[in-house]
Coordinates of C-alpha atoms in Angstrom, one line a residue:
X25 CA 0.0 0.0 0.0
X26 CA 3.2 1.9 -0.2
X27 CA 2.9 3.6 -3.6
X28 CA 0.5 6.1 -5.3
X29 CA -2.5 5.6 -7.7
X30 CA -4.3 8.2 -10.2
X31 CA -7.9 7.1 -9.8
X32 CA -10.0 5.5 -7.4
X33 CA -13.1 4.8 -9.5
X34 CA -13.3 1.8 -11.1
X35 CA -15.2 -0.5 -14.4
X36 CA -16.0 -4.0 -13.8
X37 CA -13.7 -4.3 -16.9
X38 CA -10.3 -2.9 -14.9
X39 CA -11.6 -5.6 -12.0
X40 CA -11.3 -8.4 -15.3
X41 CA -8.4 -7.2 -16.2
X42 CA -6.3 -6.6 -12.7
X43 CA -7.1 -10.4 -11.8
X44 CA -6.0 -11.7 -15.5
X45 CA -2.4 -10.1 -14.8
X46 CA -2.5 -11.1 -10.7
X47 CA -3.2 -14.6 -12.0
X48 CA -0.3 -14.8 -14.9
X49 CA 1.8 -13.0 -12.0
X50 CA 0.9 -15.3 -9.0
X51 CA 2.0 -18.1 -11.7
X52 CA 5.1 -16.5 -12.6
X53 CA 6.1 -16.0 -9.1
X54 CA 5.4 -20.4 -8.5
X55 CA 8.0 -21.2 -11.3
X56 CA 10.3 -18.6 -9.9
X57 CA 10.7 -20.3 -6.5
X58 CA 10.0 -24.0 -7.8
X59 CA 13.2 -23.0 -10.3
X60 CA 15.7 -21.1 -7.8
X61 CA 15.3 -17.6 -9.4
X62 CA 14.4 -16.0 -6.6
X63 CA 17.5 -13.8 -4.8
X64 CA 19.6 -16.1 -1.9
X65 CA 20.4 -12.7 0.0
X66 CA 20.5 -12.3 3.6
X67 CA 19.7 -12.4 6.6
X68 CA 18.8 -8.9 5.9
X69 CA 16.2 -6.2 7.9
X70 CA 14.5 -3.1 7.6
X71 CA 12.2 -1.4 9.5
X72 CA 8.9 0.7 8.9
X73 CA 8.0 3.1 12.1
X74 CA 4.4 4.6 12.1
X75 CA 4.1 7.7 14.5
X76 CA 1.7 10.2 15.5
X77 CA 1.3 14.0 15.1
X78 CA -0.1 15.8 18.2
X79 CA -0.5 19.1 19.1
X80 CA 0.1 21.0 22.8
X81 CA -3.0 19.6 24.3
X82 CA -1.9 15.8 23.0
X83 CA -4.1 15.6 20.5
X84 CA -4.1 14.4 17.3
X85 CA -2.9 17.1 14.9
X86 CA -3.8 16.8 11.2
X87 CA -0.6 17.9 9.6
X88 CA 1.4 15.7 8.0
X89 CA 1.9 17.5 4.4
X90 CA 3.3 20.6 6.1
X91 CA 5.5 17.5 8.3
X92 CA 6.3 15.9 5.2
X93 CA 7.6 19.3 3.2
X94 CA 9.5 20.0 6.4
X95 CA 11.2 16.8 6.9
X96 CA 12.4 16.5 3.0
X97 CA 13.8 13.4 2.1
X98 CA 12.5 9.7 0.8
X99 CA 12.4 8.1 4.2
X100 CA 9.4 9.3 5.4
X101 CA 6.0 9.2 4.2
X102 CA 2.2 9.8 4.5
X103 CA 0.0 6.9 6.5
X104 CA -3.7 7.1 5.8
X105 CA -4.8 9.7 8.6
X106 CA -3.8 13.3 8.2
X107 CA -1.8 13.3 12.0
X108 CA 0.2 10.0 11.0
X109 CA 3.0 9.6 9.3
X110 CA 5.5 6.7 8.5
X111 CA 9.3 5.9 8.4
X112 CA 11.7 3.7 6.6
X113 CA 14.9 2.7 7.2
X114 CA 17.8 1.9 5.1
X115 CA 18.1 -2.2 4.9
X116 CA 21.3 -3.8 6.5
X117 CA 22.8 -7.2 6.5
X118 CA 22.4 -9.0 10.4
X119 CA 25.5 -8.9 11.0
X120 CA 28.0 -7.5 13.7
X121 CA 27.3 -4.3 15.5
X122 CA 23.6 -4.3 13.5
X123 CA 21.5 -3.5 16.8
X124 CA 23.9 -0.9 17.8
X125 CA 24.0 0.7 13.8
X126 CA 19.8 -0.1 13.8
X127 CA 19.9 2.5 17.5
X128 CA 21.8 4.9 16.3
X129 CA 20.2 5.2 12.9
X130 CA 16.7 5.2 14.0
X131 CA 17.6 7.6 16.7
X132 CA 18.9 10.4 14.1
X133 CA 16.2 9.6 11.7
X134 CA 13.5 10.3 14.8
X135 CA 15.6 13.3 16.3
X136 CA 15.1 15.1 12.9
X137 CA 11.8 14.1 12.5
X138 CA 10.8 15.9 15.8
X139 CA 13.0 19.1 14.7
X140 CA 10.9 19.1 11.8
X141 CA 7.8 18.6 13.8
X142 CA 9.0 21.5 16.1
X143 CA 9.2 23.9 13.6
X144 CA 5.4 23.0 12.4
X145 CA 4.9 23.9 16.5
X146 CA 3.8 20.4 17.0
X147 CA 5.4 17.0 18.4
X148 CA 5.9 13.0 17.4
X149 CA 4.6 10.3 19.4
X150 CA 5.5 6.6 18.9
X151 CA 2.6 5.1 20.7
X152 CA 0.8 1.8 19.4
X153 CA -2.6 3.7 20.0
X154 CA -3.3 7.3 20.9
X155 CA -4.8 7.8 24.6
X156 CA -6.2 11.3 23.5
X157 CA -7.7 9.8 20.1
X158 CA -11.4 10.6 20.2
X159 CA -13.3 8.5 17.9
X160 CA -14.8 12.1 16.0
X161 CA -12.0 12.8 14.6
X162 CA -11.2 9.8 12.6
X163 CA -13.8 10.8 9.5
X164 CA -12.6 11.4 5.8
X165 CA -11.8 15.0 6.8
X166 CA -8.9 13.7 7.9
X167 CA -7.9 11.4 5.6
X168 CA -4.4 12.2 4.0
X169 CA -4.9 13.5 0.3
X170 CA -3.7 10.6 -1.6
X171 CA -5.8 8.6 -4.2
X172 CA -5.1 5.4 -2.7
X173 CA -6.5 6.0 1.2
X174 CA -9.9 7.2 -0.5
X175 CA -9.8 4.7 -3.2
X176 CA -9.7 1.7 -0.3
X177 CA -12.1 3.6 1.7
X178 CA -14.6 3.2 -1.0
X179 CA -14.1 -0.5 -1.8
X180 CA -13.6 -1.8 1.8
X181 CA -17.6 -0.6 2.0
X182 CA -18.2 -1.5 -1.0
X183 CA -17.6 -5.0 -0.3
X184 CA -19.7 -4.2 2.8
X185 CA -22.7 -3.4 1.1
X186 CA -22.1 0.0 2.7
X187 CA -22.7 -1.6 6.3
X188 CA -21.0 0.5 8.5
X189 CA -17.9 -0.7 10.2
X190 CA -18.3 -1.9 13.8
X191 CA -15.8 -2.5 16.9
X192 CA -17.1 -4.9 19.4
X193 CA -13.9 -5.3 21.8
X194 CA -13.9 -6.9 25.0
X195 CA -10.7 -6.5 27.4
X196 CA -10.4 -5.5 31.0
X197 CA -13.9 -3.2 29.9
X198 CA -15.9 -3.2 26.9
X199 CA -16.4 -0.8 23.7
X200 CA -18.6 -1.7 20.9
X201 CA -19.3 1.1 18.5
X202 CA -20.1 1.6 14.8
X203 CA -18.1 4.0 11.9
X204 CA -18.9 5.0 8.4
X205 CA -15.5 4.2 7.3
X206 CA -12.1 2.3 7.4
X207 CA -10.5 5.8 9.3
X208 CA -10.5 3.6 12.5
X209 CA -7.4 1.8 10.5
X210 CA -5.6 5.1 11.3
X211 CA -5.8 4.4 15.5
X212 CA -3.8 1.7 15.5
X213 CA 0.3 2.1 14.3
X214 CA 3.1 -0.5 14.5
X215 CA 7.0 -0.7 14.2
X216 CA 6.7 -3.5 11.3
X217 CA 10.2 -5.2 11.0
X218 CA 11.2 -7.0 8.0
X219 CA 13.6 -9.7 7.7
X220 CA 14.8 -11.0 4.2
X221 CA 16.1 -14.5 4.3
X222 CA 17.9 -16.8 1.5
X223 CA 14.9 -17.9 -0.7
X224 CA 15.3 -21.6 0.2
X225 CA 14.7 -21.0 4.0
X226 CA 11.6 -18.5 3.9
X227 CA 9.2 -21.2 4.2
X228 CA 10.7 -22.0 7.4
X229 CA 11.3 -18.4 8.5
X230 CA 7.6 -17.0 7.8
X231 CA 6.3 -20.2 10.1
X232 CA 8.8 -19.0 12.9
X233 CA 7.5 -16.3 12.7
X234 CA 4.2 -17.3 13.1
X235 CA 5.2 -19.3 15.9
X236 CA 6.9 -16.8 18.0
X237 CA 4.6 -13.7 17.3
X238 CA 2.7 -14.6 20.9
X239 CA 5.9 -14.0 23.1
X240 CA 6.6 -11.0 20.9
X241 CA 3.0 -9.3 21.4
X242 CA 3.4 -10.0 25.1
X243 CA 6.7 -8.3 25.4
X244 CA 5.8 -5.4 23.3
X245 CA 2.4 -5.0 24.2
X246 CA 1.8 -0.8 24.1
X247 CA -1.8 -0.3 23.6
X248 CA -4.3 -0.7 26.1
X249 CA -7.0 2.4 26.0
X250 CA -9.1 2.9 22.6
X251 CA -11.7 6.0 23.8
X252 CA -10.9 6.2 27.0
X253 CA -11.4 2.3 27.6
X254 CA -9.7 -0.2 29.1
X255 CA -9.2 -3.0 26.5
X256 CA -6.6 -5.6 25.8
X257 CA -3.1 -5.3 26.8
X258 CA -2.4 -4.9 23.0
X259 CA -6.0 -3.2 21.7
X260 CA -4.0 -2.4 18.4
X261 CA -4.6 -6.2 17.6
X262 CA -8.7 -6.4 17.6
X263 CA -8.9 -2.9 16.6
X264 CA -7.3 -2.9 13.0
X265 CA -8.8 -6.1 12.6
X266 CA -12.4 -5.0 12.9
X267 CA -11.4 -1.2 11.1
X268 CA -10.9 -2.8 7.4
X269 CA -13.2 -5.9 7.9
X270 CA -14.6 -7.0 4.6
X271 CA -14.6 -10.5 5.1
X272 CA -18.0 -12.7 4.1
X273 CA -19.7 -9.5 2.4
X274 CA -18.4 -10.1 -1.0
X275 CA -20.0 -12.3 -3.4
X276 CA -16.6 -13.4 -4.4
X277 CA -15.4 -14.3 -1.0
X278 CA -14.6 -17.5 0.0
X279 CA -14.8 -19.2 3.4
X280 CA -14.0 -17.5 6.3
X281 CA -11.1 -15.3 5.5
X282 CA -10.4 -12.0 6.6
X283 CA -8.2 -9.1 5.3
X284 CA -6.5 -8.4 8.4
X285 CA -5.7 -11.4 10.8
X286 CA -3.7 -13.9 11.6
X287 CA -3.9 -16.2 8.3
X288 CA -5.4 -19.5 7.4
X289 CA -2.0 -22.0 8.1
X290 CA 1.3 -22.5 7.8
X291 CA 2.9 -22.7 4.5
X292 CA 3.1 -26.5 4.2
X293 CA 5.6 -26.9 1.1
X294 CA 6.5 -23.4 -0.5
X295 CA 5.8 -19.6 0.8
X296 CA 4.0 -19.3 -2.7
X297 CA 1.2 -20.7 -0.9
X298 CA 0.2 -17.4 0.6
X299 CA 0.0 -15.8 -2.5
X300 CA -1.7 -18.5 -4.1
X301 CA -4.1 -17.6 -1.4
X302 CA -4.3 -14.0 -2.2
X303 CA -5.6 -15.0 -5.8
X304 CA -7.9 -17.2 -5.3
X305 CA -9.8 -16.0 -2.0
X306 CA -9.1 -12.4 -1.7
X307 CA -11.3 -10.2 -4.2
X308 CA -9.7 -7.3 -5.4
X309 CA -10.0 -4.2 -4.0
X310 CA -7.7 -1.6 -6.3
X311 CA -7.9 -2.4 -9.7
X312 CA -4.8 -0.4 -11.3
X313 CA -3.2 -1.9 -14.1
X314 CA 0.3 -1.6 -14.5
X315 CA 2.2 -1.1 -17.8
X316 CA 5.2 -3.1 -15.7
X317 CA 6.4 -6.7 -17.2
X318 CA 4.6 -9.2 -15.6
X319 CA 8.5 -9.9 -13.9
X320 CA 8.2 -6.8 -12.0
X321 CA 5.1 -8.5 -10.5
X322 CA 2.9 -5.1 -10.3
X323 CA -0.4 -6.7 -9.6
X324 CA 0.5 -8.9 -7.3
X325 CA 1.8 -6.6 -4.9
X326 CA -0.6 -4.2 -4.9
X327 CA -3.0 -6.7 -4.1
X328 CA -0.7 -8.7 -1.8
X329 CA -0.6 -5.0 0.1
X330 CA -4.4 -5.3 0.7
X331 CA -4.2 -8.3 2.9
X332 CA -2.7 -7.7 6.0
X333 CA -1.4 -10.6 8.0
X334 CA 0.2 -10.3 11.0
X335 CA 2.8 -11.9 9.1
X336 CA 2.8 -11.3 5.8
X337 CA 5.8 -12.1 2.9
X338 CA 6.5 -9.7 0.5
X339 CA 7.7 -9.6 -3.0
X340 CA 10.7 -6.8 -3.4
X341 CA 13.9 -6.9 -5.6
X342 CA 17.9 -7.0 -4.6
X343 CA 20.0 -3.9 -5.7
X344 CA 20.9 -5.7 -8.9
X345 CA 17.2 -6.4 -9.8
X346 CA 16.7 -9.6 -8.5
X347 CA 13.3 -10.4 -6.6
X348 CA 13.5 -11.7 -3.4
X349 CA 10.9 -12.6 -0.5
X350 CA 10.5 -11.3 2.7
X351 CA 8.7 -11.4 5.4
X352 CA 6.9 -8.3 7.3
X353 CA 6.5 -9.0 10.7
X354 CA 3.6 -6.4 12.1
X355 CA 2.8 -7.6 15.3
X356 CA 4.8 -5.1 17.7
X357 CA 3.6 -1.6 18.4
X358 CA 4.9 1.6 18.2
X359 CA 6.7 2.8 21.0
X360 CA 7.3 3.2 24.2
X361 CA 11.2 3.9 23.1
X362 CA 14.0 4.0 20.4
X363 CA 15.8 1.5 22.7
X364 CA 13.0 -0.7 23.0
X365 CA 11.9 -1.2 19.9
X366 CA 15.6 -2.3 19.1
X367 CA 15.1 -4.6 21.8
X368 CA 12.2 -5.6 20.8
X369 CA 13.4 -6.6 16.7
X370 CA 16.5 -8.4 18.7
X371 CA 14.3 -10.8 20.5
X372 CA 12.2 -10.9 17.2
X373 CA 15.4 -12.2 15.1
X374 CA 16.9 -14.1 17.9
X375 CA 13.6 -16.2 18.3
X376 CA 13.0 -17.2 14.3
X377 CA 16.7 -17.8 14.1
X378 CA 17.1 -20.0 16.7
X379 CA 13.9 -22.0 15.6
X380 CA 13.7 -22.0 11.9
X381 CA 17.4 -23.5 12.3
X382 CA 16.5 -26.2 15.1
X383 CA 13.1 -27.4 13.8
X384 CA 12.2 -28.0 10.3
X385 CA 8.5 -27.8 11.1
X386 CA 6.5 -25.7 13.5
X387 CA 6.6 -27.1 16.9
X388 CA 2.8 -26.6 17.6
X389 CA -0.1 -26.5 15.9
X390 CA -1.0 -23.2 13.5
X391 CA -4.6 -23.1 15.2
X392 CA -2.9 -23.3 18.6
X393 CA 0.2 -20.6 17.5
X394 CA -3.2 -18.4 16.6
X395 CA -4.8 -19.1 19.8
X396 CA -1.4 -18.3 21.8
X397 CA -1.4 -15.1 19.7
X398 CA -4.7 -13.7 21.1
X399 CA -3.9 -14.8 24.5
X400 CA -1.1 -12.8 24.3
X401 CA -2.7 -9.5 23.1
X402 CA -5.6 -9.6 25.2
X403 CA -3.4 -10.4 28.7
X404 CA -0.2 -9.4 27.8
X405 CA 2.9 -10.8 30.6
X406 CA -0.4 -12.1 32.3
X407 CA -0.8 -14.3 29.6
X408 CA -0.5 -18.2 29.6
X409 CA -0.2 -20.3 26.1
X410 CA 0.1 -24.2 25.1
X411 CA 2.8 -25.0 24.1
X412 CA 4.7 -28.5 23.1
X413 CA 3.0 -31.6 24.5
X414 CA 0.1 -29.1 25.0
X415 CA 1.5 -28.0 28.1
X416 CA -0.3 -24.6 29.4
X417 CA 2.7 -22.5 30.4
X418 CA 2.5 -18.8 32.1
X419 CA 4.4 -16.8 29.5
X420 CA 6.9 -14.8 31.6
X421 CA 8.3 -17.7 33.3
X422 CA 8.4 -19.5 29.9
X423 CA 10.3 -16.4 28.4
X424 CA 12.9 -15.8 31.0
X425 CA 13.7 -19.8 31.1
X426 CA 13.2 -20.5 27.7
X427 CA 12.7 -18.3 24.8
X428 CA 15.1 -15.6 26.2
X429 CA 17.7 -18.5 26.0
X430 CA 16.5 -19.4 22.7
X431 CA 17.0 -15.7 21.4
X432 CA 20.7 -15.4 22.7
X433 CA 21.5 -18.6 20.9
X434 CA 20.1 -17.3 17.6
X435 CA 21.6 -14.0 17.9
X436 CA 24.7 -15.5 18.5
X437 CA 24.4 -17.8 15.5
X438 CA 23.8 -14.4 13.0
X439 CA 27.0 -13.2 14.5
X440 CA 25.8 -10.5 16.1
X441 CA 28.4 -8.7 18.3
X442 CA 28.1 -10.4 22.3
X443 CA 28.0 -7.0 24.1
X444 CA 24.9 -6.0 21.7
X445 CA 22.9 -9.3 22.6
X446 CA 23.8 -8.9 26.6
X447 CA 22.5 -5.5 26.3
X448 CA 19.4 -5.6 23.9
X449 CA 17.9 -9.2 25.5
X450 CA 18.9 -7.6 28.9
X451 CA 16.2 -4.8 28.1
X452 CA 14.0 -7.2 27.7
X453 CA 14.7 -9.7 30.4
X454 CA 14.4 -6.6 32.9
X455 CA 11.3 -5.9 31.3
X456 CA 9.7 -9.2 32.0
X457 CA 10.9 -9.5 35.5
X458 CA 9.0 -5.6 36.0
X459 CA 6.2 -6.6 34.1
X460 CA 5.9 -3.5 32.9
X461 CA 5.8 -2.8 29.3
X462 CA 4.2 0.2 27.6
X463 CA 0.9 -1.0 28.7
X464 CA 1.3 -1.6 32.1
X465 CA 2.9 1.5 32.6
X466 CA 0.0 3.5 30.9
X467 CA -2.5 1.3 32.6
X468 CA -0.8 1.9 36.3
X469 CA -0.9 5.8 35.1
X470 CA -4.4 6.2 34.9
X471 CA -5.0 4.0 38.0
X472 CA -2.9 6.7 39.7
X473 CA -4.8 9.0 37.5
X474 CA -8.3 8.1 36.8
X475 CA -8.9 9.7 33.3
X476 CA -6.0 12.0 33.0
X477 CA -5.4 10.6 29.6
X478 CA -3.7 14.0 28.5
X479 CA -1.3 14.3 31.3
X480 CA -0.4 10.8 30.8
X481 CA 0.6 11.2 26.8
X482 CA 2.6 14.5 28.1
X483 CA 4.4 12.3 30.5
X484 CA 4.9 9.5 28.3
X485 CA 5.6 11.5 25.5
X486 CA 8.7 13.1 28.2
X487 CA 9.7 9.7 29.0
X488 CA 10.0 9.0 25.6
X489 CA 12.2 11.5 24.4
X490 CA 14.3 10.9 27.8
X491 CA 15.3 7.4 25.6
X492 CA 15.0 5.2 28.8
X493 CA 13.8 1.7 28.1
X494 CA 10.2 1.1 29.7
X495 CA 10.8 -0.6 32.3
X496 CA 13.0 2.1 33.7
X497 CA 9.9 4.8 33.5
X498 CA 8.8 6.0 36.8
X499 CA 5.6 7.2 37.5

């Protein structure tokens, strides 16, 4: 959904047409992986960082043209609501002194992006979900002014039969409310990490990362109020899930698939599976036709951008033009720090390393990995999961002992440098021994608090900027 398009009305012929040249591309992209085309690069990672724009009073502050003109550069770009924006960073080989190069790079890139927010007379927040968001000012007034965030509003309901949208969430209270459009999307943001691996181990790379995304939603969790309710530990989870819901409305859906969620399976022999997916059960939504070579693989992506796992692979090319797969790990929020969202990617590479290269297949079940998953968003460190020999295990003991192991041995393995893993898992260890992650500590605000949601985005917003890890944040 990164790129641009000129229209957003569309025939039933450009529908005909987009899923004749997704189908010869889907194709293409088979023989490519069955034949070895496909690049045999990496380990290598990137990151995207989705932040909000808030004014003095914390909230949400539509601006992010004037941001955008003021930042300059191509590593920073618009997100569908006007007070969000989004940043990229520059791919590197896992390698070395990566976590230390990852800090300090996404430290400069964030210190000039709150100069240039500054000079607009307004501030960045890297928060999974606004506290201060209230649910009137996420309508298409606010939409950013790009063809492809009204041209997705207007198929998502569309498929809906022009139902409106509705959020029925159930945590520690409950909110259930209805919308007229996919702006809810725009409430929830995430530091999505991508990891490109040699072709012949993605398989076993995306279903690691299937596996592990419940310790890594636990750990991260940064979410917990959606209008001025107490949800899950990670609310971002049901929320964007419900926000672009199109799922059984359209006549050319099949079975029970949704656009945003956790999947359908594993992929059993080849990650082509997943796209094979895409074209057969996902109707299109944004018809452009691309003038591109079917090798350039236009169509799919667009469409493959549509459907947002919580682990989703992705079709990109090498420096030299060759394609390669990766896979976009979305689960973790925004936030609470620079540090710890490094900390957070080093457990997240530590953890598929270790077991994509100790288990050929998953070591549970995909409906119990999905099951674990929710666990872990709804209770967070509180959580417990099922795990091999269906033992029920409560997570934090079951990351200190195990997983936290796990992770050094995979970091380790890459070749990352020894005083980066002591120091990156050690943010996280102390983090689960605390138990407080960015929702705790928000949630153990406002019980101090009761309702001071703006004071408490001022003081996390200070805490933030002070670059202490969360579980150092006093309150």
């Amino acid at each position: 959904m990164g790129q641009e398009i000129e229209r957003s009305q569309f025939s039933d012929a450009d529908f005909d047409n987009f899923r004749q040249r997704l189908e010869e591309e889907t194709g293409l992209l088979s023989r490519y992986v069955r034949k070895g085309v496909c690049s045999s690069l990496g380990p290598i990672t990137g990151f995207e960082l989705e932040s909000w724009l808030v004014d003095s009073e914390m909230n949400p502050a539509p601006v992010n043209a004037a941001f955008l003109e003021a930042f300059g550069g191509s590593l920073a770009c618009p997100e569908l609501a006007k007070f969000n924006v989004e940043f990229n960073s520059v791919p590197q080989f896992l390698r070395g002194q990566v976590l230390s190069q990852l800090r300090l790079d996404l430290g400069e890139l964030w210190r000039k992006a709150c100069a240039a927010a500054e000079s607009l007379g307004v501030e960045l927040v890297a928060i999974g979900i606004l506290p201060t968001v209230p649910s009137a000012v996420l309508n298409l007034n606010n939409i950013s002014e790009m063809n492809r965030y009204r041209a997705l509003n207007e198929q998502i309901l569309s498929a809906r039969r022009q139902e409106p949208l509705k959020l029925d969430i159930s945590g520690h209270q409950h909110l259930a409310v209805e919308h007229q459009d996919v702006m809810l999307e725009s409430a929830a943001t995430s530091f999505q990490i991508h990891l490109q691996v040699p072709l012949e181990r993605v398989r076993e790379y995306f279903n690691t990362a299937i596996l592990v995304s419940a310790p890594l939603v636990a750990v991260s969790a940064n979410s917990p109020f959606l209008f001025g309710k107490d949800l899950w530990a990670e609310t971002r989870i049901p929320l964007f899930e419900q926000a672009v819901d199109s799922g059984g409305f359209h006549e050319a859906s099949h079975g029970p698939l949704h656009r945003v969620g956790f999947g359908s399976g594993y992929a059993r022999h080849a990650i082509t599976e997943v796209f094979e997916e895409n074209f057969q059960h996902y109707p299109v939504l944004l018809p452009i036709l691309s003038e591109s070579p079917p090798e350039q693989f236009a169509h799919l992506r667009l469409h493959n951008g549509t459907i947002w796992r919580w682990n989703r692979p992705l079709v990109g090319f090498d420096p030299d033009g060759r394609p390669h797969i990766r896979i976009e790990h979305r689960v973790i929020p925004a936030g609470p720090s620079i540090v710890d969202m490094i900390a957070n990617a080093a457990f997240f590479y530590g953890l598929v390393e270790a077991f994509a290269n100790e288990y050929h297949e998953p070591l549970i079940p995909f409906a119990q990995a999905k099951d674990n998953f929710y666990q872990a968003a709804r209770y967070g460190l509180g959580a417990h999961v099922i795990w091999r020999d269906e033992t029920k295990l409560p997570l934090k003991p079951w990351l200190l002992h195990e997983l936290l192991p796990k992770a050094e041995s995979g970091l380790k393995r890459l070749g990352l440098a020894e005083a980066d893993i002591a120091y990156f898992l050690g943010i996280i260890e102390q983090r689960i021994l605390s138990g407080q992650t960015g929702s705790e500590w928000q949630r153990r605000f406002i019980e101090k608090h009761p309702g001071e949601f703006s004071t408490m985005t001022r003081e996390y917003l200070n805490r933030q900027k002070s670059g202490e890890p969360v579980h150092r944040w006093p309150l």
